[in-house]
């Protein structure tokens, strides 16, 4: 077990929303963070000695391997990985193009696979590591108009369970977090009426904040968690009960 302030994390999709909040939470705990995204302007805004900002599209496996190399070159270890980068391309099945199906699976599911594969050797050598995959309630409940997104998020839960079993003996814990409706750019498109309808179905009666998700992720990767692996933790105000 090493000191929190010596730990090194990679957070994908960290330029905005949930990934940004996770990054801030880690930095507050003294964890160094490699942040990744594709928007260079937003990456340039990270002006912090413990941040390495890398422009990488997680759907490109070579770029992901290169990200891992850069992190090992800078800090010599990788303790934590958060696969958070995600997109939606919604439409009903009968109108969904191959491109929209492929792109969502490539970013949300293949991206996580590439990064897990890329970091697993160094983590196994260290005999420790924490991986958190950001799934969604949609991957558990399904949602009309989101078959690509739901399939990718359900896929992440299967990946999480299988990898947890593969690497448990090496001291690596792998979990998923399934947020409900969290206020970010991704949910900005909802109008007042849709928002009201959704809120009515949430037992806690409100949408969640990015910090609600960030705190849960932080708990899972912190030393406070020694015995939870292969699980999907719902951060959804009780939406999935
Ligand atoms: N918001 C919600 O209610 C909610 C609910 C359940 C699950 N989630 C999940 O939580 C995660 C974060 O969601 P969010 O609401 O924070 O989304 P967001 O505000 O749209 O941010 C998405 C992040 O992913 C990055 N990204 C997108 N495509 C990428 C790619 N190909 N390669 C690298 N980075 C990429 C974006 O950065 P660039 O634009 O710089 O590439 C951005 O930083 C997603 O996986 C999402 O599915 C969100």
PDB file of C-alpha atoms and ligand atoms in Angstrom:
ATOM      1  CA  UNK A   1       0.000   0.000   0.000  1.00  0.00           C
ATOM      2  CA  UNK A   2       1.494   3.363  -0.951  1.00  0.00           C
ATOM      3  CA  UNK A   3       0.779   6.848   0.279  1.00  0.00           C
ATOM      4  CA  UNK A   4      -2.228   8.515  -1.463  1.00  0.00           C
ATOM      5  CA  UNK A   5      -0.006  11.412  -2.482  1.00  0.00           C
ATOM      6  CA  UNK A   6       2.355   9.091  -4.379  1.00  0.00           C
ATOM      7  CA  UNK A   7      -0.405   7.415  -6.355  1.00  0.00           C
ATOM      8  CA  UNK A   8      -0.820   7.891 -10.082  1.00  0.00           C
ATOM      9  CA  UNK A   9      -4.149   7.799 -11.931  1.00  0.00           C
ATOM     10  CA  UNK A  10      -5.366   7.928 -15.502  1.00  0.00           C
ATOM     11  CA  UNK A  11      -8.817   9.448 -16.048  1.00  0.00           C
ATOM     12  CA  UNK A  12     -10.285   9.344 -19.556  1.00  0.00           C
ATOM     13  CA  UNK A  13     -12.778  11.970 -20.678  1.00  0.00           C
ATOM     14  CA  UNK A  14     -11.474  14.314 -18.020  1.00  0.00           C
ATOM     15  CA  UNK A  15     -11.894  17.624 -19.842  1.00  0.00           C
ATOM     16  CA  UNK A  16     -15.515  18.076 -18.763  1.00  0.00           C
ATOM     17  CA  UNK A  17     -18.333  16.747 -16.593  1.00  0.00           C
ATOM     18  CA  UNK A  18     -17.887  13.668 -14.413  1.00  0.00           C
ATOM     19  CA  UNK A  19     -14.280  13.007 -15.514  1.00  0.00           C
ATOM     20  CA  UNK A  20     -13.287  16.551 -14.608  1.00  0.00           C
ATOM     21  CA  UNK A  21     -14.868  16.202 -11.143  1.00  0.00           C
ATOM     22  CA  UNK A  22     -13.081  12.865 -10.583  1.00  0.00           C
ATOM     23  CA  UNK A  23      -9.790  14.517 -11.545  1.00  0.00           C
ATOM     24  CA  UNK A  24     -10.341  17.381  -9.075  1.00  0.00           C
ATOM     25  CA  UNK A  25     -11.206  14.878  -6.311  1.00  0.00           C
ATOM     26  CA  UNK A  26      -8.033  12.882  -6.974  1.00  0.00           C
ATOM     27  CA  UNK A  27      -5.852  16.005  -7.055  1.00  0.00           C
ATOM     28  CA  UNK A  28      -7.361  17.136  -3.742  1.00  0.00           C
ATOM     29  CA  UNK A  29      -6.227  13.797  -2.276  1.00  0.00           C
ATOM     30  CA  UNK A  30      -2.696  14.316  -3.599  1.00  0.00           C
ATOM     31  CA  UNK A  31      -3.001  11.789  -6.426  1.00  0.00           C
ATOM     32  CA  UNK A  32      -1.184  12.638  -9.680  1.00  0.00           C
ATOM     33  CA  UNK A  33      -3.486  12.438 -12.685  1.00  0.00           C
ATOM     34  CA  UNK A  34      -3.008  11.870 -16.396  1.00  0.00           C
ATOM     35  CA  UNK A  35      -6.106  13.463 -17.901  1.00  0.00           C
ATOM     36  CA  UNK A  36      -7.218  12.619 -21.384  1.00  0.00           C
ATOM     37  CA  UNK A  37      -9.678  14.001 -23.889  1.00  0.00           C
ATOM     38  CA  UNK A  38      -9.659  15.291 -27.438  1.00  0.00           C
ATOM     39  CA  UNK A  39     -10.361  18.997 -26.940  1.00  0.00           C
ATOM     40  CA  UNK A  40      -6.895  20.595 -26.860  1.00  0.00           C
ATOM     41  CA  UNK A  41      -8.208  23.952 -25.636  1.00  0.00           C
ATOM     42  CA  UNK A  42      -9.712  22.300 -22.549  1.00  0.00           C
ATOM     43  CA  UNK A  43      -6.619  20.122 -22.016  1.00  0.00           C
ATOM     44  CA  UNK A  44      -4.441  23.255 -22.072  1.00  0.00           C
ATOM     45  CA  UNK A  45      -6.446  24.657 -19.147  1.00  0.00           C
ATOM     46  CA  UNK A  46      -5.008  22.041 -16.776  1.00  0.00           C
ATOM     47  CA  UNK A  47      -2.202  24.039 -15.230  1.00  0.00           C
ATOM     48  CA  UNK A  48      -1.170  21.857 -12.295  1.00  0.00           C
ATOM     49  CA  UNK A  49       2.200  20.260 -11.449  1.00  0.00           C
ATOM     50  CA  UNK A  50       0.524  16.914 -10.765  1.00  0.00           C
ATOM     51  CA  UNK A  51      -1.369  16.784 -14.059  1.00  0.00           C
ATOM     52  CA  UNK A  52      -0.246  15.320 -17.367  1.00  0.00           C
ATOM     53  CA  UNK A  53      -2.748  16.326 -20.067  1.00  0.00           C
ATOM     54  CA  UNK A  54      -2.762  14.014 -23.083  1.00  0.00           C
ATOM     55  CA  UNK A  55      -4.778  14.437 -26.255  1.00  0.00           C
ATOM     56  CA  UNK A  56      -5.981  10.946 -27.077  1.00  0.00           C
ATOM     57  CA  UNK A  57      -9.022   9.374 -28.641  1.00  0.00           C
ATOM     58  CA  UNK A  58      -9.693   6.279 -26.517  1.00  0.00           C
ATOM     59  CA  UNK A  59     -11.123   4.432 -29.509  1.00  0.00           C
ATOM     60  CA  UNK A  60      -7.625   4.274 -31.041  1.00  0.00           C
ATOM     61  CA  UNK A  61      -5.635   1.506 -29.375  1.00  0.00           C
ATOM     62  CA  UNK A  62      -2.211   2.838 -30.438  1.00  0.00           C
ATOM     63  CA  UNK A  63      -2.954   6.226 -28.914  1.00  0.00           C
ATOM     64  CA  UNK A  64      -4.078   4.528 -25.706  1.00  0.00           C
ATOM     65  CA  UNK A  65      -0.867   2.479 -25.518  1.00  0.00           C
ATOM     66  CA  UNK A  66       1.067   5.675 -26.077  1.00  0.00           C
ATOM     67  CA  UNK A  67      -0.822   7.335 -23.205  1.00  0.00           C
ATOM     68  CA  UNK A  68       0.230   4.481 -20.902  1.00  0.00           C
ATOM     69  CA  UNK A  69       3.852   4.857 -22.039  1.00  0.00           C
ATOM     70  CA  UNK A  70       3.777   8.591 -21.344  1.00  0.00           C
ATOM     71  CA  UNK A  71       2.409   8.041 -17.834  1.00  0.00           C
ATOM     72  CA  UNK A  72       5.007   5.379 -17.036  1.00  0.00           C
ATOM     73  CA  UNK A  73       7.706   7.655 -18.469  1.00  0.00           C
ATOM     74  CA  UNK A  74       6.619  10.541 -16.242  1.00  0.00           C
ATOM     75  CA  UNK A  75       5.797   8.749 -12.977  1.00  0.00           C
ATOM     76  CA  UNK A  76       7.003   5.156 -13.378  1.00  0.00           C
ATOM     77  CA  UNK A  77       3.784   3.600 -12.093  1.00  0.00           C
ATOM     78  CA  UNK A  78       0.013   3.435 -12.614  1.00  0.00           C
ATOM     79  CA  UNK A  79      -2.175   2.803  -9.584  1.00  0.00           C
ATOM     80  CA  UNK A  80      -5.621   3.871 -10.744  1.00  0.00           C
ATOM     81  CA  UNK A  81      -7.517   3.882 -14.032  1.00  0.00           C
ATOM     82  CA  UNK A  82     -10.947   5.405 -14.533  1.00  0.00           C
ATOM     83  CA  UNK A  83     -12.557   4.598 -17.871  1.00  0.00           C
ATOM     84  CA  UNK A  84     -14.957   7.508 -18.027  1.00  0.00           C
ATOM     85  CA  UNK A  85     -14.892   8.762 -21.647  1.00  0.00           C
ATOM     86  CA  UNK A  86     -18.293   8.208 -23.188  1.00  0.00           C
ATOM     87  CA  UNK A  87     -20.619   9.467 -25.901  1.00  0.00           C
ATOM     88  CA  UNK A  88     -24.223   9.055 -27.005  1.00  0.00           C
ATOM     89  CA  UNK A  89     -25.607   8.855 -30.543  1.00  0.00           C
ATOM     90  CA  UNK A  90     -29.281   8.239 -29.939  1.00  0.00           C
ATOM     91  CA  UNK A  91     -31.954   7.011 -32.340  1.00  0.00           C
ATOM     92  CA  UNK A  92     -34.490   4.226 -32.561  1.00  0.00           C
ATOM     93  CA  UNK A  93     -33.115   0.879 -33.766  1.00  0.00           C
ATOM     94  CA  UNK A  94     -34.878   1.015 -37.117  1.00  0.00           C
ATOM     95  CA  UNK A  95     -33.145   4.303 -37.936  1.00  0.00           C
ATOM     96  CA  UNK A  96     -29.760   3.635 -36.341  1.00  0.00           C
ATOM     97  CA  UNK A  97     -26.850   3.720 -38.785  1.00  0.00           C
ATOM     98  CA  UNK A  98     -23.914   1.301 -38.648  1.00  0.00           C
ATOM     99  CA  UNK A  99     -21.724   4.316 -37.979  1.00  0.00           C
ATOM    100  CA  UNK A 100     -23.667   5.409 -34.883  1.00  0.00           C
ATOM    101  CA  UNK A 101     -23.710   1.856 -33.535  1.00  0.00           C
ATOM    102  CA  UNK A 102     -19.977   1.350 -34.168  1.00  0.00           C
ATOM    103  CA  UNK A 103     -18.837   4.729 -32.858  1.00  0.00           C
ATOM    104  CA  UNK A 104     -20.605   4.414 -29.494  1.00  0.00           C
ATOM    105  CA  UNK A 105     -19.288   0.861 -28.986  1.00  0.00           C
ATOM    106  CA  UNK A 106     -15.780   1.927 -30.044  1.00  0.00           C
ATOM    107  CA  UNK A 107     -15.547   4.844 -27.629  1.00  0.00           C
ATOM    108  CA  UNK A 108     -17.525   3.537 -24.650  1.00  0.00           C
ATOM    109  CA  UNK A 109     -16.562  -0.150 -24.674  1.00  0.00           C
ATOM    110  CA  UNK A 110     -13.491  -0.733 -26.869  1.00  0.00           C
ATOM    111  CA  UNK A 111     -11.860   2.364 -25.361  1.00  0.00           C
ATOM    112  CA  UNK A 112     -12.112   0.834 -21.877  1.00  0.00           C
ATOM    113  CA  UNK A 113     -10.830  -2.517 -23.173  1.00  0.00           C
ATOM    114  CA  UNK A 114      -7.783  -0.869 -24.816  1.00  0.00           C
ATOM    115  CA  UNK A 115      -6.826   1.019 -21.678  1.00  0.00           C
ATOM    116  CA  UNK A 116      -7.379  -1.939 -19.322  1.00  0.00           C
ATOM    117  CA  UNK A 117      -5.188  -4.115 -21.565  1.00  0.00           C
ATOM    118  CA  UNK A 118      -2.562  -1.433 -21.779  1.00  0.00           C
ATOM    119  CA  UNK A 119      -2.183  -0.897 -18.000  1.00  0.00           C
ATOM    120  CA  UNK A 120      -2.700  -4.417 -16.726  1.00  0.00           C
ATOM    121  CA  UNK A 121       0.948  -5.576 -17.027  1.00  0.00           C
ATOM    122  CA  UNK A 122       2.403  -2.688 -15.007  1.00  0.00           C
ATOM    123  CA  UNK A 123      -0.372  -3.134 -12.422  1.00  0.00           C
ATOM    124  CA  UNK A 124       0.291  -6.876 -12.205  1.00  0.00           C
ATOM    125  CA  UNK A 125       3.992  -6.203 -11.699  1.00  0.00           C
ATOM    126  CA  UNK A 126       3.131  -3.762  -8.896  1.00  0.00           C
ATOM    127  CA  UNK A 127       0.738  -6.381  -7.459  1.00  0.00           C
ATOM    128  CA  UNK A 128      -1.789  -3.627  -6.882  1.00  0.00           C
ATOM    129  CA  UNK A 129      -4.186  -1.470  -8.846  1.00  0.00           C
ATOM    130  CA  UNK A 130      -7.691  -0.083  -9.046  1.00  0.00           C
ATOM    131  CA  UNK A 131      -9.833   0.150 -12.135  1.00  0.00           C
ATOM    132  CA  UNK A 132     -13.228   1.843 -12.244  1.00  0.00           C
ATOM    133  CA  UNK A 133     -15.394   1.720 -15.355  1.00  0.00           C
ATOM    134  CA  UNK A 134     -18.124   4.322 -15.653  1.00  0.00           C
ATOM    135  CA  UNK A 135     -21.214   2.457 -16.812  1.00  0.00           C
ATOM    136  CA  UNK A 136     -24.777   3.832 -16.562  1.00  0.00           C
ATOM    137  CA  UNK A 137     -28.231   2.969 -15.257  1.00  0.00           C
ATOM    138  CA  UNK A 138     -29.124   2.690 -18.947  1.00  0.00           C
ATOM    139  CA  UNK A 139     -26.839  -0.357 -19.187  1.00  0.00           C
ATOM    140  CA  UNK A 140     -28.936  -2.000 -16.475  1.00  0.00           C
ATOM    141  CA  UNK A 141     -32.466  -0.758 -17.288  1.00  0.00           C
ATOM    142  CA  UNK A 142     -32.226  -0.218 -21.058  1.00  0.00           C
ATOM    143  CA  UNK A 143     -33.760   2.821 -22.749  1.00  0.00           C
ATOM    144  CA  UNK A 144     -35.734   3.231 -25.968  1.00  0.00           C
ATOM    145  CA  UNK A 145     -33.617   5.143 -28.471  1.00  0.00           C
ATOM    146  CA  UNK A 146     -30.304   4.154 -26.883  1.00  0.00           C
ATOM    147  CA  UNK A 147     -29.587   0.557 -27.915  1.00  0.00           C
ATOM    148  CA  UNK A 148     -25.986   1.364 -28.815  1.00  0.00           C
ATOM    149  CA  UNK A 149     -25.339   3.243 -25.568  1.00  0.00           C
ATOM    150  CA  UNK A 150     -27.162   0.629 -23.429  1.00  0.00           C
ATOM    151  CA  UNK A 151     -25.227  -2.214 -25.088  1.00  0.00           C
ATOM    152  CA  UNK A 152     -21.913  -0.427 -24.499  1.00  0.00           C
ATOM    153  CA  UNK A 153     -22.722   0.274 -20.843  1.00  0.00           C
ATOM    154  CA  UNK A 154     -23.995  -3.276 -20.187  1.00  0.00           C
ATOM    155  CA  UNK A 155     -20.824  -4.506 -21.909  1.00  0.00           C
ATOM    156  CA  UNK A 156     -18.732  -2.535 -19.433  1.00  0.00           C
ATOM    157  CA  UNK A 157     -20.409  -4.364 -16.549  1.00  0.00           C
ATOM    158  CA  UNK A 158     -19.525  -7.743 -18.108  1.00  0.00           C
ATOM    159  CA  UNK A 159     -15.959  -6.562 -18.753  1.00  0.00           C
ATOM    160  CA  UNK A 160     -15.701  -5.385 -15.131  1.00  0.00           C
ATOM    161  CA  UNK A 161     -16.862  -8.700 -13.656  1.00  0.00           C
ATOM    162  CA  UNK A 162     -14.603 -10.799 -15.885  1.00  0.00           C
ATOM    163  CA  UNK A 163     -11.507  -8.666 -15.384  1.00  0.00           C
ATOM    164  CA  UNK A 164     -12.117  -8.578 -11.620  1.00  0.00           C
ATOM    165  CA  UNK A 165     -11.911 -12.379 -11.623  1.00  0.00           C
ATOM    166  CA  UNK A 166      -8.826 -12.428 -13.879  1.00  0.00           C
ATOM    167  CA  UNK A 167      -6.718 -10.088 -11.759  1.00  0.00           C
ATOM    168  CA  UNK A 168      -7.986 -10.467  -8.180  1.00  0.00           C
ATOM    169  CA  UNK A 169      -5.078 -12.736  -7.251  1.00  0.00           C
ATOM    170  CA  UNK A 170      -2.691  -9.921  -8.278  1.00  0.00           C
ATOM    171  CA  UNK A 171      -4.214  -7.443  -5.849  1.00  0.00           C
ATOM    172  CA  UNK A 172      -6.102  -5.502  -8.533  1.00  0.00           C
ATOM    173  CA  UNK A 173      -9.676  -4.452  -7.785  1.00  0.00           C
ATOM    174  CA  UNK A 174     -12.020  -3.718 -10.700  1.00  0.00           C
ATOM    175  CA  UNK A 175     -15.426  -2.116 -10.242  1.00  0.00           C
ATOM    176  CA  UNK A 176     -18.048  -0.237 -12.213  1.00  0.00           C
ATOM    177  CA  UNK A 177     -20.038   2.833 -11.219  1.00  0.00           C
ATOM    178  CA  UNK A 178     -23.470   3.300 -12.766  1.00  0.00           C
ATOM    179  CA  UNK A 179     -24.601   6.923 -12.539  1.00  0.00           C
ATOM    180  CA  UNK A 180     -28.250   7.849 -12.981  1.00  0.00           C
ATOM    181  CA  UNK A 181     -29.157  11.335 -14.232  1.00  0.00           C
ATOM    182  CA  UNK A 182     -26.221  13.599 -13.482  1.00  0.00           C
ATOM    183  CA  UNK A 183     -26.160  17.278 -14.466  1.00  0.00           C
ATOM    184  CA  UNK A 184     -23.509  17.560 -17.217  1.00  0.00           C
ATOM    185  CA  UNK A 185     -23.268  18.529 -20.906  1.00  0.00           C
ATOM    186  CA  UNK A 186     -24.523  15.014 -21.719  1.00  0.00           C
ATOM    187  CA  UNK A 187     -27.880  15.595 -20.006  1.00  0.00           C
ATOM    188  CA  UNK A 188     -28.114  19.287 -20.999  1.00  0.00           C
ATOM    189  CA  UNK A 189     -30.243  18.443 -24.020  1.00  0.00           C
ATOM    190  CA  UNK A 190     -33.214  17.464 -21.828  1.00  0.00           C
ATOM    191  CA  UNK A 191     -35.948  20.116 -21.662  1.00  0.00           C
ATOM    192  CA  UNK A 192     -37.805  21.092 -18.464  1.00  0.00           C
ATOM    193  CA  UNK A 193     -40.669  18.689 -19.147  1.00  0.00           C
ATOM    194  CA  UNK A 194     -38.368  15.695 -19.686  1.00  0.00           C
ATOM    195  CA  UNK A 195     -36.380  16.646 -16.601  1.00  0.00           C
ATOM    196  CA  UNK A 196     -39.552  16.796 -14.486  1.00  0.00           C
ATOM    197  CA  UNK A 197     -40.665  13.385 -15.786  1.00  0.00           C
ATOM    198  CA  UNK A 198     -37.301  11.827 -14.934  1.00  0.00           C
ATOM    199  CA  UNK A 199     -37.155  13.400 -11.481  1.00  0.00           C
ATOM    200  CA  UNK A 200     -40.585  11.976 -10.675  1.00  0.00           C
ATOM    201  CA  UNK A 201     -39.118   8.460 -11.029  1.00  0.00           C
ATOM    202  CA  UNK A 202     -36.102   9.111  -8.788  1.00  0.00           C
ATOM    203  CA  UNK A 203     -36.878   8.193  -5.158  1.00  0.00           C
ATOM    204  CA  UNK A 204     -34.538  10.918  -3.855  1.00  0.00           C
ATOM    205  CA  UNK A 205     -36.472  13.395  -6.013  1.00  0.00           C
ATOM    206  CA  UNK A 206     -33.534  15.116  -7.715  1.00  0.00           C
ATOM    207  CA  UNK A 207     -30.838  14.655 -10.338  1.00  0.00           C
ATOM    208  CA  UNK A 208     -27.293  13.975  -9.163  1.00  0.00           C
ATOM    209  CA  UNK A 209     -24.164  16.104  -9.251  1.00  0.00           C
ATOM    210  CA  UNK A 210     -20.776  15.250 -10.728  1.00  0.00           C
ATOM    211  CA  UNK A 211     -19.389  15.292  -7.184  1.00  0.00           C
ATOM    212  CA  UNK A 212     -21.801  12.516  -6.139  1.00  0.00           C
ATOM    213  CA  UNK A 213     -20.140  10.289  -8.734  1.00  0.00           C
ATOM    214  CA  UNK A 214     -16.598  11.540  -8.036  1.00  0.00           C
ATOM    215  CA  UNK A 215     -16.866  10.732  -4.302  1.00  0.00           C
ATOM    216  CA  UNK A 216     -17.977   7.170  -5.048  1.00  0.00           C
ATOM    217  CA  UNK A 217     -15.164   6.628  -7.521  1.00  0.00           C
ATOM    218  CA  UNK A 218     -12.691   8.041  -5.020  1.00  0.00           C
ATOM    219  CA  UNK A 219     -13.918   5.672  -2.307  1.00  0.00           C
ATOM    220  CA  UNK A 220     -13.530   2.661  -4.622  1.00  0.00           C
ATOM    221  CA  UNK A 221      -9.925   3.540  -5.524  1.00  0.00           C
ATOM    222  CA  UNK A 222      -8.874   4.664  -2.045  1.00  0.00           C
ATOM    223  CA  UNK A 223      -7.302   2.534   0.667  1.00  0.00           C
ATOM    224  CA  UNK A 224     -10.702   2.556   2.418  1.00  0.00           C
ATOM    225  CA  UNK A 225     -11.804  -0.043  -0.120  1.00  0.00           C
ATOM    226  CA  UNK A 226      -9.969  -3.313   0.363  1.00  0.00           C
ATOM    227  CA  UNK A 227     -12.709  -5.865  -0.261  1.00  0.00           C
ATOM    228  CA  UNK A 228     -15.051  -4.665  -3.019  1.00  0.00           C
ATOM    229  CA  UNK A 229     -14.348  -5.971  -6.519  1.00  0.00           C
ATOM    230  CA  UNK A 230     -16.409  -6.915  -9.568  1.00  0.00           C
ATOM    231  CA  UNK A 231     -19.330  -4.785  -8.391  1.00  0.00           C
ATOM    232  CA  UNK A 232     -21.477  -2.146 -10.028  1.00  0.00           C
ATOM    233  CA  UNK A 233     -22.197   0.679  -7.611  1.00  0.00           C
ATOM    234  CA  UNK A 234     -25.298   2.691  -8.485  1.00  0.00           C
ATOM    235  CA  UNK A 235     -25.152   6.439  -7.946  1.00  0.00           C
ATOM    236  CA  UNK A 236     -28.680   7.216  -9.057  1.00  0.00           C
ATOM    237  CA  UNK A 237     -30.808   8.506  -6.202  1.00  0.00           C
ATOM    238  CA  UNK A 238     -32.536   5.124  -6.022  1.00  0.00           C
ATOM    239  CA  UNK A 239     -33.644   5.024  -9.678  1.00  0.00           C
ATOM    240  CA  UNK A 240     -32.671   1.364  -9.953  1.00  0.00           C
ATOM    241  CA  UNK A 241     -34.099  -0.322  -6.893  1.00  0.00           C
TER     242      UNK A 241
HETATM  243  N1  LIG B   1     -24.256  12.623 -17.256  1.00  0.00           N
HETATM  244  C1  LIG B   1     -24.994  11.567 -16.929  1.00  0.00           C
HETATM  245  O1  LIG B   1     -26.148  11.690 -16.511  1.00  0.00           O
HETATM  246  C2  LIG B   1     -24.420  10.185 -17.026  1.00  0.00           C
HETATM  247  C3  LIG B   1     -25.196   9.130 -16.572  1.00  0.00           C
HETATM  248  C4  LIG B   1     -24.693   7.843 -16.638  1.00  0.00           C
HETATM  249  C5  LIG B   1     -23.424   7.628 -17.150  1.00  0.00           C
HETATM  250  N2  LIG B   1     -22.695   8.662 -17.590  1.00  0.00           N
HETATM  251  C6  LIG B   1     -21.368   8.357 -18.129  1.00  0.00           C
HETATM  252  O2  LIG B   1     -20.383   9.108 -17.469  1.00  0.00           O
HETATM  253  C7  LIG B   1     -19.302   9.388 -18.358  1.00  0.00           C
HETATM  254  C8  LIG B   1     -19.053  10.890 -18.373  1.00  0.00           C
HETATM  255  O3  LIG B   1     -20.246  11.533 -18.774  1.00  0.00           O
HETATM  256  P1  LIG B   1     -20.437  13.116 -18.752  1.00  0.00           P
HETATM  257  O4  LIG B   1     -21.876  13.354 -18.530  1.00  0.00           O
HETATM  258  O5  LIG B   1     -19.443  13.741 -17.875  1.00  0.00           O
HETATM  259  O6  LIG B   1     -20.131  13.422 -20.286  1.00  0.00           O
HETATM  260  P2  LIG B   1     -19.633  14.748 -21.014  1.00  0.00           P
HETATM  261  O7  LIG B   1     -19.867  15.942 -20.151  1.00  0.00           O
HETATM  262  O8  LIG B   1     -20.232  14.698 -22.376  1.00  0.00           O
HETATM  263  O9  LIG B   1     -18.042  14.497 -21.104  1.00  0.00           O
HETATM  264  C9  LIG B   1     -17.562  13.414 -21.840  1.00  0.00           C
HETATM  265  C10 LIG B   1     -16.056  13.390 -21.739  1.00  0.00           C
HETATM  266  O10 LIG B   1     -15.574  12.318 -22.553  1.00  0.00           O
HETATM  267  C11 LIG B   1     -14.581  12.806 -23.436  1.00  0.00           C
HETATM  268  N3  LIG B   1     -14.585  12.012 -24.664  1.00  0.00           N
HETATM  269  C12 LIG B   1     -15.614  11.784 -25.508  1.00  0.00           C
HETATM  270  N4  LIG B   1     -15.221  11.000 -26.510  1.00  0.00           N
HETATM  271  C13 LIG B   1     -13.916  10.716 -26.305  1.00  0.00           C
HETATM  272  C14 LIG B   1     -12.946   9.944 -26.996  1.00  0.00           C
HETATM  273  N5  LIG B   1     -13.240   9.308 -28.127  1.00  0.00           N
HETATM  274  N6  LIG B   1     -11.691   9.876 -26.497  1.00  0.00           N
HETATM  275  C15 LIG B   1     -11.368  10.526 -25.355  1.00  0.00           C
HETATM  276  N7  LIG B   1     -12.238  11.259 -24.652  1.00  0.00           N
HETATM  277  C16 LIG B   1     -13.499  11.359 -25.123  1.00  0.00           C
HETATM  278  C17 LIG B   1     -14.933  14.263 -23.631  1.00  0.00           C
HETATM  279  O11 LIG B   1     -13.783  15.009 -23.935  1.00  0.00           O
HETATM  280  P3  LIG B   1     -13.459  15.658 -25.354  1.00  0.00           P
HETATM  281  O12 LIG B   1     -14.690  16.300 -25.858  1.00  0.00           O
HETATM  282  O13 LIG B   1     -12.316  16.571 -25.022  1.00  0.00           O
HETATM  283  O14 LIG B   1     -13.022  14.502 -26.180  1.00  0.00           O
HETATM  284  C18 LIG B   1     -15.410  14.663 -22.251  1.00  0.00           C
HETATM  285  O15 LIG B   1     -14.310  14.978 -21.427  1.00  0.00           O
HETATM  286  C19 LIG B   1     -19.702   8.818 -19.716  1.00  0.00           C
HETATM  287  O16 LIG B   1     -19.134   7.545 -19.876  1.00  0.00           O
HETATM  288  C20 LIG B   1     -21.208   8.694 -19.603  1.00  0.00           C
HETATM  289  O17 LIG B   1     -21.724   7.699 -20.442  1.00  0.00           O
HETATM  290  C21 LIG B   1     -23.153   9.945 -17.553  1.00  0.00           C
END
